XYZ file of C-alpha atoms in Angstrom:
409
model
C -12.716 -17.995 -8.092
C -9.153 -18.373 -6.462
C -8.617 -18.106 -2.785
C -6.531 -15.163 -1.246
C -4.840 -15.568 1.923
C -3.620 -12.677 4.281
C 0.463 -13.322 5.174
C 0.276 -9.917 7.909
C -1.311 -6.959 8.824
C 0.477 -4.170 10.324
C -0.262 -0.981 11.050
C 1.258 2.740 12.980
C -0.143 3.590 16.257
C -2.697 6.249 16.390
C -1.824 9.702 17.038
C -3.476 12.351 18.080
C -4.828 14.494 14.902
C -4.298 18.176 16.096
C -1.540 20.365 14.597
C 1.151 20.940 16.802
C -0.321 18.296 19.409
C -0.395 14.976 18.048
C 2.735 13.382 17.842
C 2.341 12.480 14.206
C 1.351 15.956 13.607
C 4.775 16.654 12.518
C 5.230 13.282 10.221
C 4.405 13.493 6.414
C 1.635 10.996 5.657
C 3.487 9.346 3.105
C 5.721 8.357 5.677
C 3.242 7.052 7.709
C 2.221 4.676 4.854
C 5.776 3.841 4.060
C 6.143 2.561 7.692
C 3.637 0.602 7.048
C 5.375 -0.843 3.900
C 8.615 -1.592 5.662
C 7.316 -2.858 8.548
C 5.427 -5.602 6.251
C 8.959 -6.023 3.903
C 10.817 -6.686 7.654
C 8.656 -9.058 9.037
C 8.343 -11.482 6.022
C 10.443 -13.015 3.966
C 8.916 -11.781 0.667
C 11.164 -10.313 -2.630
C 9.326 -6.511 -2.457
C 10.030 -6.379 -5.925
C 6.973 -9.116 -6.789
C 4.588 -6.596 -4.901
C 2.195 -6.238 -8.206
C 0.344 -3.295 -6.544
C -0.299 -1.194 -3.623
C -3.631 -0.327 -3.220
C -4.392 2.647 -0.329
C -7.345 4.019 0.760
C -7.176 7.674 1.022
C -10.568 9.852 1.674
C -8.826 13.740 1.743
C -6.914 13.462 -1.530
C -5.381 16.931 -1.663
C -1.798 18.970 -0.510
C 0.276 16.306 1.184
C -2.293 13.524 0.578
C -2.702 14.263 -2.951
C -0.547 12.979 -5.817
C -1.372 9.113 -5.714
C 0.049 8.897 -1.984
C -0.010 5.162 -2.727
C 2.911 5.389 -5.078
C 4.922 7.970 -3.528
C 4.691 6.279 -0.526
C 6.429 2.982 -2.033
C 9.302 5.423 -3.295
C 9.987 7.053 0.425
C 9.710 3.364 1.771
C 12.688 2.534 -0.656
C 10.982 -0.244 -2.496
C 11.596 -0.861 -5.964
C 10.587 1.412 -8.660
C 8.963 -1.510 -10.768
C 6.549 -1.550 -7.716
C 3.203 0.442 -8.280
C 0.496 1.831 -6.327
C -2.847 3.097 -6.522
C -4.959 5.457 -4.236
C -9.002 5.010 -3.704
C -11.425 6.885 -1.839
C -14.627 5.034 -0.688
C -14.953 7.653 2.687
C -14.551 6.276 5.865
C -14.571 2.147 4.172
C -10.956 3.720 1.937
C -8.839 1.463 3.902
C -10.935 -1.430 3.935
C -11.715 -1.350 0.371
C -7.782 -0.717 -0.694
C -7.640 -4.448 1.002
C -10.634 -5.645 -0.382
C -9.168 -4.359 -4.021
C -5.971 -6.485 -3.344
C -7.733 -9.559 -2.044
C -10.034 -8.974 -5.452
C -6.586 -9.356 -7.805
C -5.674 -12.077 -6.270
C -8.676 -14.536 -5.923
C -9.092 -13.079 -9.846
C -6.190 -14.714 -10.555
C -4.649 -11.802 -11.844
C -1.930 -10.982 -9.052
C 0.093 -13.224 -6.816
C 1.301 -10.532 -4.072
C -0.635 -7.551 -3.411
C -0.708 -4.653 -0.253
C -3.690 -3.133 0.604
C -4.135 -0.348 3.357
C -5.227 3.139 4.184
C -3.561 6.368 5.649
C -4.947 9.544 6.619
C -2.947 12.716 8.471
C -6.167 14.356 9.879
C -3.884 17.084 11.916
C -2.113 17.539 8.521
C -5.062 17.357 5.980
C -8.875 17.642 7.888
C -11.538 16.332 7.008
C -13.029 18.548 3.889
C -10.040 19.618 2.926
C -10.347 18.390 -0.545
C -13.311 21.069 -0.890
C -15.773 18.561 -2.314
C -18.089 17.804 0.861
C -19.827 14.782 0.646
C -22.357 16.184 -2.431
C -19.233 17.696 -4.366
C -20.706 21.259 -4.105
C -23.423 20.211 -6.404
C -26.908 21.572 -6.338
C -28.863 19.365 -8.432
C -27.530 16.170 -6.514
C -28.374 18.701 -3.277
C -31.979 18.674 -4.463
C -32.303 14.799 -5.293
C -30.622 13.948 -1.981
C -30.203 16.888 1.116
C -27.187 15.084 2.838
C -26.156 16.470 6.050
C -23.280 16.168 8.344
C -22.397 12.823 9.486
C -23.038 13.901 13.265
C -26.780 14.712 11.753
C -27.491 11.413 10.419
C -26.107 9.579 13.800
C -28.459 12.146 15.602
C -31.151 11.299 13.362
C -30.424 7.228 13.940
C -30.644 8.077 17.751
C -33.775 9.528 17.094
C -35.459 6.963 15.124
C -34.148 3.814 17.248
C -34.775 5.906 20.759
C -31.205 5.497 21.724
C -31.114 7.531 24.596
C -28.202 9.912 25.751
C -27.478 7.483 28.527
C -27.151 4.210 26.242
C -24.737 6.000 23.912
C -22.836 7.409 26.512
C -22.905 3.717 28.592
C -21.601 2.072 25.226
C -18.517 5.183 24.650
C -17.475 4.328 28.494
C -17.041 0.885 27.557
C -15.460 1.391 24.511
C -12.869 3.219 26.639
C -12.868 0.486 29.543
C -12.254 -2.325 27.110
C -9.180 -0.427 25.287
C -7.901 0.453 28.329
C -7.671 -3.467 29.602
C -6.612 -4.108 25.801
C -3.735 -1.696 26.096
C -2.350 -2.772 29.479
C -2.610 -6.569 28.086
C -0.417 -5.540 25.592
C -2.991 -7.148 22.847
C -2.421 -4.295 20.084
C 1.739 -4.735 20.214
C 1.491 -7.518 17.388
C 0.621 -5.666 14.376
C 2.561 -1.976 16.003
C 4.916 -0.857 13.970
C 6.841 2.766 15.228
C 6.820 5.516 13.080
C 10.490 6.937 13.299
C 11.680 10.257 12.384
C 14.867 10.630 9.668
C 17.562 10.020 12.416
C 15.652 6.968 13.468
C 14.714 8.187 16.736
C 10.555 6.809 17.745
C 8.100 9.461 17.201
C 5.191 7.163 18.496
C 5.069 3.658 18.998
C 2.065 3.546 21.379
C -2.043 4.591 20.989
C -2.188 8.444 21.570
C -5.701 8.910 21.790
C -7.341 6.688 24.933
C -8.551 8.204 27.782
C -8.924 5.876 30.454
C -9.955 8.186 33.378
C -12.949 8.472 31.377
C -16.693 8.425 33.720
C -20.276 8.496 33.115
C -20.140 11.673 34.841
C -17.935 13.166 32.652
C -19.597 12.393 29.488
C -22.396 13.438 30.885
C -21.453 16.781 31.084
C -20.252 16.892 27.376
C -22.604 19.422 25.186
C -24.215 17.932 22.349
C -21.768 18.176 19.322
C -24.333 18.940 16.583
C -27.197 20.786 18.014
C -25.907 24.051 16.881
C -24.899 22.578 13.462
C -28.065 21.145 12.971
C -29.810 24.496 13.325
C -27.235 26.041 10.830
C -29.101 26.731 7.465
C -25.621 26.162 4.891
C -27.267 27.601 1.691
C -29.615 30.013 3.618
C -32.894 28.094 3.504
C -33.319 25.010 5.238
C -31.385 23.983 8.125
C -29.377 20.498 8.481
C -32.139 19.216 10.823
C -34.550 20.363 8.489
C -33.290 18.944 5.534
C -32.780 15.407 7.622
C -36.833 15.865 8.846
C -38.010 16.211 5.405
C -36.581 12.948 4.392
C -37.783 11.478 7.836
C -41.031 13.381 9.053
C -41.605 10.416 11.503
C -38.896 11.256 13.466
C -40.838 14.850 14.647
C -37.878 16.619 16.114
C -34.179 15.510 16.396
C -32.805 14.837 19.864
C -29.038 15.819 19.688
C -27.060 12.811 21.898
C -23.510 12.849 20.115
C -20.411 14.701 21.533
C -16.732 14.246 21.258
C -16.739 11.621 23.913
C -19.442 9.195 22.334
C -18.461 9.871 18.942
C -14.982 8.497 16.675
C -11.675 10.404 17.630
C -9.673 12.595 15.138
C -6.307 10.898 14.952
C -3.432 10.042 12.272
C -2.422 6.524 11.631
C -1.834 3.903 8.129
C -2.271 0.538 8.044
C -1.038 -2.390 5.373
C -2.268 -6.209 5.038
C -0.077 -8.384 3.067
C -2.537 -10.988 0.470
C -1.002 -13.181 -1.517
C -1.969 -16.392 -3.695
C -1.802 -20.180 -1.591
C 0.395 -20.838 -4.644
C 2.691 -17.933 -4.171
C 2.626 -18.092 -0.548
C 3.556 -21.937 -0.672
C 6.731 -21.541 -3.543
C 7.852 -18.470 -1.503
C 7.270 -20.282 2.063
C 4.799 -17.690 3.566
C 2.794 -18.492 6.444
C -0.851 -18.050 5.887
C -2.765 -16.588 8.878
C -6.282 -16.311 7.312
C -8.338 -16.779 4.400
C -10.906 -14.477 2.834
C -14.439 -16.135 3.273
C -16.424 -13.151 1.586
C -16.596 -9.141 1.051
C -19.381 -6.990 0.102
C -20.340 -3.382 -0.148
C -23.774 -2.035 -0.349
C -25.501 1.543 -0.773
C -28.106 2.719 1.653
C -30.260 5.745 2.179
C -27.899 8.929 1.785
C -29.304 11.198 4.492
C -29.469 8.828 7.041
C -26.251 7.619 5.646
C -24.741 5.020 8.549
C -27.285 2.419 8.804
C -25.132 -0.013 5.270
C -23.185 -2.156 7.927
C -25.620 -4.407 8.732
C -26.757 -4.906 5.229
C -23.013 -5.022 3.736
C -22.850 -7.724 6.342
C -26.016 -9.699 5.587
C -24.470 -9.653 1.905
C -21.503 -11.036 2.928
C -22.575 -13.517 5.220
C -24.795 -14.843 2.617
C -21.871 -15.011 -0.067
C -19.916 -16.791 2.708
C -22.600 -19.059 3.309
C -22.732 -18.099 6.902
C -25.048 -16.779 9.542
C -24.882 -13.978 12.125
C -23.786 -16.665 14.807
C -20.864 -18.110 12.918
C -18.701 -15.017 13.409
C -16.744 -15.430 16.864
C -15.712 -11.601 16.832
C -16.744 -8.824 15.048
C -15.348 -4.903 14.679
C -17.787 -2.944 13.699
C -16.388 0.681 13.510
C -17.512 3.128 16.137
C -17.717 6.150 13.880
C -20.435 7.009 16.283
C -21.823 5.529 19.289
C -25.372 4.689 17.494
C -23.782 3.098 14.231
C -22.496 -0.586 16.781
C -25.530 -0.062 18.382
C -27.650 -0.205 15.563
C -26.039 -3.129 13.945
C -26.253 -5.164 16.865
C -29.722 -4.593 16.961
C -30.650 -5.382 13.427
C -28.433 -8.231 13.160
C -29.251 -9.776 16.425
C -25.451 -9.881 17.714
C -24.210 -10.725 20.973
C -22.390 -7.706 22.465
C -19.375 -9.622 23.979
C -18.554 -10.514 20.408
C -18.506 -7.024 19.352
C -15.128 -4.359 19.526
C -13.762 -6.940 22.495
C -10.747 -4.206 22.796
C -12.052 -0.997 22.273
C -13.150 0.865 19.157
C -12.667 3.924 17.230
C -14.510 6.002 20.432
C -11.592 5.407 22.317
C -9.076 4.663 19.741
C -9.463 6.872 17.173
C -10.985 7.090 13.286
C -8.214 7.747 10.771
C -10.824 7.560 8.368
C -8.608 6.527 5.107
C -6.888 3.960 7.312
C -9.212 2.538 9.865
C -10.638 -0.577 8.193
C -6.737 -1.781 7.137
C -6.315 -1.636 10.864
C -9.681 -3.229 11.593
C -8.873 -6.629 9.867
C -5.017 -7.044 11.265
C -7.027 -5.911 15.055
C -9.692 -8.678 14.718
C -7.020 -11.503 13.207
C -4.967 -10.725 16.148
C -7.595 -11.279 18.543
C -8.554 -14.257 16.878
C -5.391 -15.614 17.487
C -5.153 -14.829 21.082
C -8.475 -16.423 21.839
C -7.798 -19.239 19.682
C -10.872 -18.631 17.618
C -11.878 -18.661 13.784
C -13.683 -16.225 12.114
C -13.965 -12.312 11.839
C -15.891 -9.785 10.565
C -15.134 -6.577 9.951
C -18.176 -3.655 8.884
C -18.393 0.053 8.492
C -20.736 2.734 7.723
C -19.233 5.085 4.847
C -20.239 8.151 4.130
C -22.909 9.331 1.361
C -24.811 6.205 2.801
C -22.858 2.928 2.208
C -21.468 -0.215 3.867
C -18.509 -2.698 3.554
C -17.892 -5.977 5.247
C -15.549 -8.248 4.824
C -15.015 -11.920 6.696
C -11.722 -13.652 7.624
C -11.015 -17.237 8.515
C -7.804 -18.271 10.086
C -5.664 -20.801 8.740
């Protein structure tokens, strides 16, 4: 297996994912992805026609995000028509999977220069707008695996792991405070590409979602988001809570502790990573930022759904012949507070190494794009601290996890 080098990583800012409220809600999602492609081309001395594929994660592939958004973004960016694009869906892991597939093509020797990334405009294509849900509306699958909304799964984890409302709120506050400090210190600027309108005016050039004014008292006053949902019977029989408890009777009663303040924010955005073979990079004067040590994807029990970052990370570490303590910085996507909390507990990770500039609770989670964004975030921070290794991992709908390990060059 050959080596794959990361040459660069860019992303748009995250805009609030609400129609007519978020600054990016007036921007077509193709344009968000095209912005990152133009950014990569502007920052790196590459002949764009050498890009052999643009692999793009996108979850709600319907409406404006349908019709292969990867290819359409290539055309909108005015890249050569010879550059192809392909769109994939691994739910929340889509952006990181897009990068991983790009890496695989280079490692296999099949390709020399590839872009991987992801995009999601939740203000224009809300979650579920593809109409399939988690189970594709298949009653037979539902009988085998009574999948519940992710918020119910998060509350199920909190119940089984005995994480209290106070603990998840404290984690959320910490995320906001770390993000506020990172923004004050301009730690995200290296990867950020502003979004422009057709006339070249700036639409958004900064993170729009963080709430630095957040307090524990304010979080404590928020009502649980998934309590009413848990009591809802979607098919006229069991409620969502009952479906979860049928699989996990030891929980006895679900404690609903998650709400808008300790769950990931709904935002718009895109991210892209430029991957090259060492031979191509050397021949064209490209300076690598990191090499890829290992990647892994795993499946896990689909009702609890969000517990696979730990086994995915273990698999990636095993492939890299590394231990948990060998990783300098971790990015564990904050889909819900319990996800990084459980991952840290399972792997015995030092919290001081995790999401050091905040996470999706503070910054938002443009679901198809987040993984590509996090890879750039961890690389920027490794360079700032002059440290070596980073691991990005994410929980994924349907009970999956994904992880990627990078090492600075």
